[in-house]
Amino acid sequence: EPEVTQTPSHQVTQMGQEVILRCVPISNHLYFYWYRQILGQKVEFLVSFYNNEISEKSEIFDDQFSVERPDGSNFTLKIRSTKLEDSAMYFCASGGRHTDTQYFGPGTRLTVL
Amino acid sequence: RKEVEQDPGPFNVPEGATVAFNCTYSNSASQSFFWYRQDCRKEPKLLMSVYSSGNEDGRFTAQLNRASQYISLLIRDSKLSDSATYLCVVNSPSGTYKYIFGTGTRLKVLA
């Protein structure tokens, strides 16, 4: 069964450093998303991506964040200068159509020290 | 009013019990509704989509009441392996159909 994969599973970084979180969505999906979940809190939407551009972003997704689909398979989330409050689980998700069920990757746990 | 509201629990129930979770959502234009299950520090996994006609999958039954903007999940004959957090998810009609999550309801099934 096809699945969304994410790397790394855990990333530890120093405050102010740049991190890139990587995702490989399900191959025939067209809609891609990043969500995050701070420990003990609910899952929050960050950004959606379709047709090689951002289709919607939340207030959380400020200038420090960017997304890219550099080739036909990878979908990346970059945080330029990490803050302590960026520590969270980051989940990538993909869907075949915009109303379709979204399938989530296993997440990257980001720890900012 | 929160976009998606759930009772956070925890619900502690004995094995074999029937347990029901409820969820309300604020945007009447929402079109798609789901229950996801999340184990500790893992990704949300789809449990079932929710339709107006109601749907059942084994021990799990989901119902949608559009008029009341209310979604429910019933688990019959609870198993120890059902212990998890159950997330009510609504697909935002904003154009990108991003997911809006409830805080989740924690279920612990006791032996």
Coordinates of N, CA and C in Angstrom, one line a residue:
Chain A
E1 N 0.9 -1.2 0.0 CA 0.0 0.0 0.0 C 0.9 1.3 0.0
P2 N 0.6 2.2 -0.9 CA 1.5 3.4 -0.9 C 1.3 4.2 0.4
E3 N 2.4 4.9 0.7 CA 2.4 5.6 2.0 C 3.3 6.9 1.8
V4 N 3.0 7.8 2.7 CA 3.8 9.0 2.7 C 5.0 8.8 3.6
T5 N 6.2 9.2 3.2 CA 7.4 9.0 4.0 C 8.0 10.3 4.4
Q6 N 8.6 10.4 5.5 CA 9.3 11.6 6.0 C 10.6 11.3 6.6
T7 N 11.5 12.3 6.3 CA 12.9 12.2 6.9 C 13.3 13.6 7.3
P8 N 14.1 13.7 8.4 CA 14.5 12.6 9.3 C 13.3 12.3 10.3
S9 N 13.4 11.3 11.1 CA 12.3 11.1 12.0 C 12.5 12.0 13.2
H10 N 13.7 12.4 13.5 CA 14.0 13.3 14.7 C 15.1 14.2 14.3
Q11 N 14.9 15.5 14.5 CA 16.0 16.5 14.2 C 16.1 17.3 15.4
V12 N 17.4 17.4 15.8 CA 17.7 18.3 16.9 C 18.6 19.4 16.4
T13 N 18.2 20.7 16.7 CA 19.0 21.8 16.1 C 19.1 22.9 17.2
Q14 N 20.1 23.8 16.9 CA 20.2 24.9 17.8 C 19.4 26.1 17.3
M15 N 18.9 26.9 18.2 CA 18.1 28.1 17.9 C 18.9 28.9 16.8
G16 N 18.1 29.4 15.8 CA 18.8 30.2 14.8 C 19.3 29.4 13.6
Q17 N 19.3 28.1 13.7 CA 19.8 27.3 12.6 C 18.7 27.1 11.6
E18 N 19.0 26.7 10.4 CA 18.1 26.4 9.4 C 17.9 24.9 9.4
V19 N 16.6 24.4 9.2 CA 16.4 23.0 9.1 C 15.5 22.8 7.8
I20 N 15.7 21.6 7.2 CA 14.9 21.2 6.1 C 14.2 19.9 6.4
L21 N 12.9 19.8 6.4 CA 12.2 18.6 6.6 C 11.7 18.1 5.3
R22 N 11.9 16.8 5.1 CA 11.6 16.2 3.8 C 10.5 15.2 3.8
C23 N 9.7 15.2 2.7 CA 8.6 14.3 2.6 C 8.5 13.8 1.2
V24 N 8.1 12.5 1.1 CA 7.8 12.0 -0.2 C 6.3 11.6 -0.2
P25 N 5.5 12.4 -0.8 CA 4.0 12.1 -0.8 C 3.7 10.8 -1.7
I26 N 2.5 10.4 -1.6 CA 2.0 9.3 -2.4 C 2.1 9.7 -3.9
S27 N 2.6 8.8 -4.7 CA 3.1 9.2 -6.1 C 2.0 9.8 -7.0
N28 N 0.8 9.4 -7.0 CA -0.2 10.0 -7.9 C -1.0 11.1 -7.2
H29 N -0.6 11.6 -6.0 CA -1.3 12.6 -5.4 C -0.9 14.0 -5.9
L30 N -1.8 15.0 -5.8 CA -1.6 16.3 -6.3 C -1.6 17.4 -5.3
Y31 N -2.2 17.1 -4.1 CA -2.3 18.1 -3.1 C -1.4 17.7 -1.9
F32 N -0.7 18.7 -1.4 CA 0.3 18.4 -0.4 C 0.2 19.4 0.7
Y33 N 0.4 18.9 1.9 CA 0.2 19.7 3.1 C 1.3 19.5 4.1
W34 N 1.5 20.6 4.9 CA 2.3 20.4 6.2 C 1.4 20.9 7.3
Y35 N 1.5 20.1 8.4 CA 0.8 20.4 9.6 C 1.9 20.2 10.7
R36 N 1.6 20.9 11.9 CA 2.5 20.6 13.0 C 1.6 20.4 14.2
Q37 N 2.3 19.7 15.2 CA 1.6 19.4 16.5 C 2.6 19.6 17.6
I38 N 2.4 20.7 18.4 CA 3.2 21.0 19.6 C 2.7 19.9 20.6
L39 N 3.7 19.5 21.4 CA 3.4 18.4 22.4 C 2.2 18.8 23.2
G40 N 1.2 17.9 23.3 CA 0.1 18.1 24.1 C -1.0 19.0 23.5
Q41 N -0.8 19.4 22.3 CA -1.8 20.3 21.6 C -2.3 19.7 20.4
K42 N -3.3 20.4 19.7 CA -3.9 19.7 18.6 C -3.0 19.9 17.3
V43 N -3.4 19.2 16.3 CA -2.7 19.3 15.0 C -3.1 20.6 14.4
E44 N -2.2 21.3 13.8 CA -2.5 22.6 13.2 C -2.0 22.7 11.8
F45 N -2.8 23.3 10.9 CA -2.5 23.4 9.5 C -1.4 24.5 9.4
L46 N -0.4 24.2 8.5 CA 0.6 25.2 8.2 C 0.5 25.7 6.8
V47 N 0.4 24.8 5.8 CA 0.5 25.3 4.4 C -0.1 24.2 3.5
S48 N -0.7 24.6 2.4 CA -1.1 23.6 1.4 C -0.4 24.0 0.1
F49 N -0.2 23.0 -0.8 CA 0.6 23.2 -2.0 C 0.0 22.5 -3.1
Y50 N -0.3 23.2 -4.2 CA -0.9 22.5 -5.4 C -0.4 23.2 -6.6
N51 N -0.1 22.4 -7.6 CA 0.3 22.9 -8.9 C 1.5 23.8 -8.8
N52 N 2.4 23.3 -8.0 CA 3.7 24.0 -7.8 C 3.7 25.3 -7.1
E53 N 2.6 25.6 -6.4 CA 2.6 26.8 -5.7 C 1.8 26.7 -4.4
I54 N 2.0 27.6 -3.4 CA 1.3 27.6 -2.2 C -0.1 28.0 -2.5
S55 N -1.1 27.2 -2.0 CA -2.5 27.5 -2.2 C -3.1 28.2 -1.0
E56 N -2.6 27.9 0.1 CA -3.1 28.5 1.4 C -2.0 28.4 2.4
K57 N -1.9 29.4 3.3 CA -1.0 29.2 4.4 C -1.6 29.8 5.7
S58 N -1.2 29.3 6.8 CA -1.8 29.8 8.1 C -1.0 31.0 8.6
E59 N -1.5 31.5 9.7 CA -0.7 32.6 10.3 C 0.6 32.1 10.9
I60 N 0.7 30.9 11.2 CA 1.9 30.3 11.7 C 3.0 30.4 10.7
F61 N 2.6 30.2 9.4 CA 3.6 30.1 8.3 C 4.1 31.4 7.9
D62 N 5.0 32.0 8.7 CA 5.5 33.3 8.4 C 6.7 33.2 7.5
D63 N 7.4 34.4 7.4 CA 8.5 34.5 6.4 C 9.7 33.5 6.7
Q64 N 9.7 32.9 7.9 CA 10.8 32.0 8.3 C 10.5 30.6 7.6
F65 N 9.3 30.4 7.1 CA 9.0 29.1 6.6 C 8.9 29.2 5.0
S66 N 9.3 28.1 4.4 CA 9.1 28.0 2.9 C 8.9 26.5 2.6
V67 N 8.2 26.3 1.5 CA 8.0 24.9 1.0 C 8.5 24.9 -0.5
E68 N 8.9 23.7 -0.9 CA 9.4 23.5 -2.2 C 9.1 22.1 -2.7
R69 N 8.8 21.9 -4.0 CA 8.8 20.6 -4.5 C 9.9 20.6 -5.6
P70 N 11.1 20.3 -5.2 CA 12.2 20.4 -6.1 C 12.3 19.5 -7.2
D71 N 11.6 18.3 -7.1 CA 11.5 17.4 -8.2 C 10.2 16.7 -8.2
G72 N 10.0 15.6 -8.9 CA 8.7 15.1 -9.0 C 8.2 14.3 -7.8
S73 N 9.1 14.1 -6.8 CA 8.8 13.2 -5.7 C 8.9 13.9 -4.3
N74 N 9.8 14.8 -4.1 CA 10.0 15.3 -2.8 C 9.2 16.6 -2.6
F75 N 8.9 16.8 -1.3 CA 8.2 18.0 -0.9 C 8.8 18.4 0.4
T76 N 9.4 19.6 0.5 CA 10.2 20.0 1.6 C 9.6 21.2 2.4
L77 N 9.9 21.2 3.7 CA 9.5 22.4 4.5 C 10.9 22.9 5.1
K78 N 11.1 24.2 4.8 CA 12.4 24.8 5.4 C 12.0 25.8 6.4
I79 N 12.7 25.8 7.5 CA 12.6 26.8 8.5 C 13.9 27.5 8.6
R80 N 13.9 28.8 8.2 CA 15.2 29.5 8.0 C 16.0 29.7 9.3
S81 N 15.3 30.2 10.3 CA 16.0 30.5 11.6 C 15.1 30.0 12.7
T82 N 15.4 28.8 13.2 CA 14.5 28.2 14.1 C 14.5 28.9 15.4
K83 N 13.3 28.8 16.0 CA 13.0 29.4 17.4 C 12.7 28.2 18.3
L84 N 12.8 28.5 19.6 CA 12.4 27.4 20.6 C 11.0 26.9 20.3
E85 N 10.1 27.9 20.0 CA 8.7 27.5 19.9 C 8.4 26.8 18.6
D86 N 9.4 26.6 17.7 CA 9.2 25.7 16.6 C 9.3 24.2 16.9
S87 N 9.7 23.9 18.1 CA 9.8 22.5 18.6 C 8.4 21.9 18.5
A88 N 8.3 20.8 17.7 CA 7.0 20.2 17.5 C 7.2 19.0 16.6
M89 N 6.1 18.2 16.4 CA 6.0 17.2 15.4 C 5.5 17.9 14.1
Y90 N 6.2 17.6 13.0 CA 5.8 18.1 11.7 C 5.3 17.0 10.9
F91 N 4.1 17.1 10.4 CA 3.5 16.0 9.6 C 3.3 16.5 8.2
C92 N 3.7 15.7 7.3 CA 3.4 16.0 5.8 C 2.1 15.1 5.5
A93 N 1.3 15.6 4.6 CA 0.1 14.8 4.2 C -0.1 15.1 2.7
S94 N -0.7 14.1 2.0 CA -1.0 14.3 0.6 C -2.4 13.7 0.3
G95 N -3.0 14.3 -0.7 CA -4.3 13.8 -1.1 C -4.4 13.8 -2.6
G96 N -5.3 13.0 -3.2 CA -5.4 12.9 -4.6 C -6.2 14.0 -5.2
R97 N -7.3 14.4 -4.5 CA -8.1 15.5 -4.9 C -8.3 16.4 -3.7
H98 N -8.8 17.6 -3.9 CA -8.8 18.5 -2.8 C -9.8 18.1 -1.7
T99 N -10.8 17.3 -2.2 CA -11.8 16.8 -1.2 C -11.5 15.5 -0.6
D100 N -10.4 14.9 -1.1 CA -10.0 13.5 -0.8 C -9.5 13.5 0.7
T101 N -9.6 12.2 1.2 CA -8.9 11.9 2.4 C -7.4 12.3 2.3
Q102 N -6.9 12.8 3.3 CA -5.4 13.1 3.4 C -4.7 12.0 4.1
Y103 N -3.6 11.6 3.6 CA -2.8 10.5 4.2 C -1.5 11.2 4.8
F104 N -1.2 10.8 6.0 CA -0.2 11.5 6.8 C 1.1 10.6 6.8
G105 N 2.3 11.3 6.7 CA 3.5 10.6 7.0 C 3.7 10.4 8.5
P106 N 4.8 9.7 8.8 CA 5.0 9.4 10.3 C 5.5 10.6 11.1
G107 N 5.8 11.7 10.4 CA 6.2 12.9 11.2 C 7.7 13.0 11.4
T108 N 8.1 14.3 11.5 CA 9.5 14.6 12.0 C 9.4 15.3 13.3
R109 N 10.1 14.8 14.3 CA 10.0 15.5 15.6 C 11.2 16.5 15.6
L110 N 10.9 17.8 15.6 CA 11.9 18.8 15.6 C 12.1 19.3 17.1
T111 N 13.3 19.3 17.5 CA 13.7 19.8 18.8 C 14.6 21.0 18.6
V112 N 14.2 22.1 19.1 CA 15.1 23.3 19.0 C 15.6 23.6 20.4
L113 N 17.0 23.7 20.5 CA 17.6 23.9 21.8 C 18.1 25.3 21.9
Chain B
R1 N -16.8 30.5 19.2 CA -16.9 29.1 19.1 C -15.7 28.5 18.4
K2 N -15.1 27.4 18.9 CA -14.0 26.8 18.3 C -14.4 26.1 17.0
E3 N -13.5 26.1 16.0 CA -13.9 25.5 14.7 C -14.3 24.1 14.8
V4 N -13.6 23.3 15.6 CA -13.9 21.9 15.8 C -13.7 21.6 17.3
E5 N -14.8 21.2 18.0 CA -14.7 21.0 19.4 C -15.0 19.6 19.8
Q6 N -14.2 19.1 20.7 CA -14.3 17.7 21.2 C -14.1 17.8 22.7
D7 N -14.7 16.8 23.4 CA -14.4 16.6 24.8 C -13.0 15.9 24.9
P8 N -12.1 16.5 25.6 CA -10.7 15.9 25.6 C -10.6 14.6 26.4
G9 N -11.6 14.3 27.2 CA -11.5 13.1 28.0 C -10.5 13.3 29.2
P10 N -9.9 12.3 29.7 CA -9.9 10.9 29.1 C -11.1 10.1 29.5
F11 N -11.4 9.2 28.6 CA -12.5 8.3 28.8 C -11.8 6.9 29.2
N12 N -12.0 6.5 30.4 CA -11.5 5.2 30.9 C -12.6 4.2 30.9
V13 N -12.6 3.2 30.1 CA -13.7 2.2 30.0 C -13.1 0.8 30.1
P14 N -13.9 -0.1 30.6 CA -13.5 -1.5 30.7 C -13.6 -2.2 29.3
E15 N -12.8 -3.2 29.1 CA -12.9 -4.0 27.9 C -14.3 -4.4 27.7
G16 N -14.7 -4.4 26.4 CA -16.1 -4.8 26.1 C -17.1 -3.7 26.2
A17 N -16.8 -2.6 26.7 CA -17.8 -1.5 26.9 C -18.0 -0.9 25.5
T18 N -19.1 -0.1 25.5 CA -19.4 0.7 24.3 C -19.2 2.1 24.7
V19 N -18.5 2.9 23.9 CA -18.1 4.3 24.2 C -18.5 5.2 23.0
A20 N -18.9 6.3 23.3 CA -19.3 7.3 22.3 C -18.6 8.6 22.4
F21 N -18.1 9.1 21.3 CA -17.4 10.4 21.3 C -18.3 11.4 20.4
N22 N -18.3 12.6 20.8 CA -19.0 13.6 20.1 C -18.1 14.8 19.6
C23 N -18.5 15.4 18.6 CA -17.7 16.5 18.1 C -18.7 17.5 17.4
T24 N -18.4 18.8 17.6 CA -19.2 19.8 16.9 C -18.3 20.7 16.0
Y25 N -18.8 21.2 15.0 CA -18.0 22.1 14.1 C -18.8 23.3 13.8
S26 N -18.0 24.4 13.5 CA -18.7 25.7 13.4 C -19.0 26.2 12.0
N27 N -18.3 25.7 11.0 CA -18.6 26.2 9.7 C -19.6 25.3 8.9
S28 N -20.8 25.8 8.7 CA -21.8 25.0 8.1 C -21.5 24.6 6.6
A29 N -20.6 25.3 6.0 CA -20.2 25.0 4.6 C -19.2 23.8 4.5
S30 N -18.7 23.3 5.6 CA -17.8 22.2 5.6 C -18.5 21.0 4.9
Q31 N -17.7 20.3 4.1 CA -18.2 19.2 3.3 C -17.8 17.8 3.6
S32 N -16.6 17.7 4.2 CA -16.0 16.3 4.4 C -15.7 16.2 5.9
F33 N -15.9 15.1 6.4 CA -15.7 14.9 7.9 C -15.1 13.5 8.1
F34 N -14.2 13.5 9.1 CA -13.5 12.2 9.3 C -13.2 12.0 10.8
W35 N -13.0 10.8 11.1 CA -12.4 10.4 12.4 C -11.1 9.8 12.1
Y36 N -10.0 10.3 12.8 CA -8.7 9.8 12.7 C -8.4 9.3 14.1
R37 N -7.4 8.3 14.1 CA -6.9 7.8 15.4 C -5.5 8.2 15.4
Q38 N -5.1 8.6 16.7 CA -3.6 9.0 16.8 C -3.1 8.3 18.1
D39 N -2.1 7.5 17.9 CA -1.4 6.9 19.0 C -0.3 7.8 19.4
C40 N 0.2 7.6 20.7 CA 1.1 8.6 21.3 C 2.3 8.9 20.4
R41 N 2.5 10.1 20.0 CA 3.6 10.6 19.2 C 3.7 10.0 17.8
K42 N 2.6 9.5 17.3 CA 2.5 9.0 16.0 C 1.6 9.9 15.1
E43 N 1.6 9.5 13.8 CA 0.8 10.3 12.9 C -0.7 10.0 13.0
P44 N -1.6 10.9 12.6 CA -3.0 10.6 12.6 C -3.2 9.5 11.5
K45 N -4.0 8.5 11.8 CA -4.4 7.5 10.8 C -5.9 7.5 10.6
L46 N -6.3 7.4 9.4 CA -7.7 7.5 9.1 C -8.4 6.3 9.7
L47 N -9.5 6.6 10.5 CA -10.3 5.5 11.0 C -11.5 5.3 10.1
M48 N -12.2 6.4 9.8 CA -13.3 6.4 8.9 C -13.8 7.8 8.5
S49 N -14.3 7.9 7.2 CA -15.0 9.1 6.8 C -16.4 9.0 7.4
V50 N -17.0 10.2 7.4 CA -18.3 10.3 8.0 C -19.3 10.9 7.0
Y51 N -20.4 10.2 6.8 CA -21.4 10.6 5.8 C -22.7 10.9 6.5
S52 N -23.5 11.6 5.9 CA -24.8 12.0 6.4 C -25.7 10.8 6.7
S53 N -25.5 9.8 5.9 CA -26.3 8.5 6.0 C -25.8 7.7 7.1
G54 N -24.7 8.0 7.7 CA -24.0 7.2 8.7 C -23.2 6.1 8.1
N55 N -22.2 5.7 8.7 CA -21.5 4.5 8.2 C -20.9 3.7 9.3
E56 N -20.7 2.4 9.0 CA -20.3 1.5 10.0 C -19.1 0.7 9.4
D57 N -18.1 0.4 10.3 CA -17.0 -0.4 9.9 C -16.7 -1.3 11.1
G58 N -17.2 -2.5 11.0 CA -17.0 -3.4 12.1 C -17.6 -2.9 13.4
R59 N -16.8 -2.7 14.4 CA -17.3 -2.2 15.7 C -17.4 -0.7 15.8
F60 N -17.1 0.0 14.7 CA -17.1 1.4 14.7 C -18.3 2.0 13.8
T61 N -19.0 2.9 14.4 CA -20.1 3.6 13.7 C -20.0 5.1 13.8
A62 N -20.0 5.8 12.7 CA -19.9 7.2 12.7 C -21.2 7.8 12.1
Q63 N -21.6 8.9 12.7 CA -22.8 9.6 12.3 C -22.5 11.1 12.1
L64 N -23.2 11.7 11.1 CA -23.1 13.1 10.9 C -24.5 13.7 10.9
N65 N -24.7 14.8 11.7 CA -25.9 15.6 11.7 C -25.6 17.0 11.2
R66 N -25.9 17.2 9.9 CA -25.5 18.5 9.4 C -26.3 19.7 10.0
A67 N -27.5 19.4 10.3 CA -28.4 20.5 10.8 C -27.8 21.0 12.2
S68 N -27.3 20.0 13.0 CA -26.8 20.4 14.3 C -25.3 20.6 14.3
Q69 N -24.7 20.3 13.1 CA -23.2 20.4 12.9 C -22.5 19.6 14.0
Y70 N -22.9 18.3 14.0 CA -22.5 17.4 15.0 C -22.1 16.1 14.4
I71 N -21.0 15.6 14.9 CA -20.4 14.3 14.4 C -20.2 13.4 15.6
S72 N -20.5 12.1 15.4 CA -20.3 11.2 16.5 C -19.5 9.9 16.1
L73 N -18.9 9.3 17.0 CA -18.3 8.0 16.8 C -18.6 7.1 17.9
L74 N -19.1 5.9 17.6 CA -19.5 4.9 18.6 C -18.5 3.7 18.4
I75 N -17.9 3.3 19.5 CA -17.1 2.1 19.5 C -17.8 1.0 20.3
R76 N -18.1 -0.1 19.7 CA -18.7 -1.2 20.5 C -17.6 -2.2 20.9
D77 N -17.9 -3.0 22.0 CA -17.0 -4.1 22.4 C -15.5 -3.6 22.4
S78 N -15.3 -2.6 23.1 CA -13.9 -2.0 23.2 C -12.8 -3.0 23.5
K79 N -11.7 -2.9 22.7 CA -10.5 -3.7 22.9 C -9.4 -2.9 23.5
L80 N -8.5 -3.5 24.2 CA -7.3 -2.8 24.7 C -6.6 -2.0 23.6
S81 N -6.6 -2.6 22.4 CA -5.9 -1.9 21.3 C -6.6 -0.7 20.8
D82 N -7.8 -0.4 21.3 CA -8.5 0.8 20.9 C -8.0 2.0 21.7
S83 N -7.2 1.8 22.7 CA -6.7 2.9 23.5 C -5.9 3.8 22.6
A84 N -6.3 5.0 22.5 CA -5.6 6.0 21.6 C -6.4 7.3 21.8
T85 N -5.9 8.3 21.0 CA -6.7 9.6 20.9 C -7.4 9.6 19.6
Y86 N -8.7 10.0 19.7 CA -9.6 10.0 18.5 C -9.8 11.5 18.1
L87 N -9.4 11.7 16.9 CA -9.4 13.1 16.4 C -10.6 13.3 15.4
C88 N -11.4 14.3 15.7 CA -12.5 14.7 14.8 C -11.9 15.7 13.8
V89 N -12.1 15.5 12.6 CA -11.4 16.3 11.5 C -12.5 16.8 10.6
V90 N -12.4 18.1 10.3 CA -13.4 18.7 9.3 C -12.6 19.3 8.2
N91 N -13.0 19.1 7.0 CA -12.3 19.6 5.8 C -12.8 21.0 5.6
S92 N -11.9 22.0 5.7 CA -12.3 23.4 5.6 C -12.8 23.7 4.1
P93 N -13.9 24.4 4.0 CA -14.3 24.8 2.6 C -13.7 26.0 2.1
S94 N -12.5 26.3 2.5 CA -11.8 27.6 2.2 C -11.2 27.6 0.8
G95 N -11.3 26.4 0.1 CA -10.7 26.4 -1.3 C -9.6 25.3 -1.4
T96 N -8.8 25.2 -0.3 CA -7.8 24.2 -0.3 C -8.2 23.0 0.5
Y97 N -9.3 23.0 1.1 CA -9.8 21.9 1.9 C -8.8 21.4 2.9
K98 N -8.1 22.3 3.5 CA -7.2 21.9 4.6 C -8.0 21.3 5.7
Y99 N -7.3 20.5 6.5 CA -8.0 19.8 7.6 C -8.0 20.8 8.8
I100 N -9.1 20.8 9.5 CA -9.2 21.4 10.8 C -9.4 20.3 11.8
F101 N -8.5 20.3 12.8 CA -8.6 19.2 13.8 C -9.2 19.7 15.1
G102 N -9.9 18.8 15.7 CA -10.3 19.0 17.1 C -9.1 18.6 18.0
T103 N -9.2 18.9 19.3 CA -8.1 18.6 20.2 C -7.9 17.1 20.4
G104 N -9.0 16.3 20.1 CA -8.9 14.9 20.3 C -9.5 14.5 21.6
T105 N -10.0 13.3 21.6 CA -10.6 12.7 22.8 C -9.7 11.4 23.1
R106 N -9.2 11.4 24.3 CA -8.3 10.3 24.7 C -9.2 9.2 25.3
L107 N -8.9 8.0 24.8 CA -9.6 6.8 25.2 C -8.6 5.8 25.8
K108 N -8.9 5.3 27.0 CA -8.1 4.3 27.6 C -9.0 3.1 27.9
V109 N -8.8 2.0 27.3 CA -9.6 0.8 27.6 C -8.8 -0.1 28.6
L110 N -9.5 -0.4 29.7 CA -8.8 -1.1 30.8 C -9.2 -2.6 30.8
A111 N -8.2 -3.4 31.2 CA -8.4 -4.8 31.2 C -9.2 -5.2 32.4

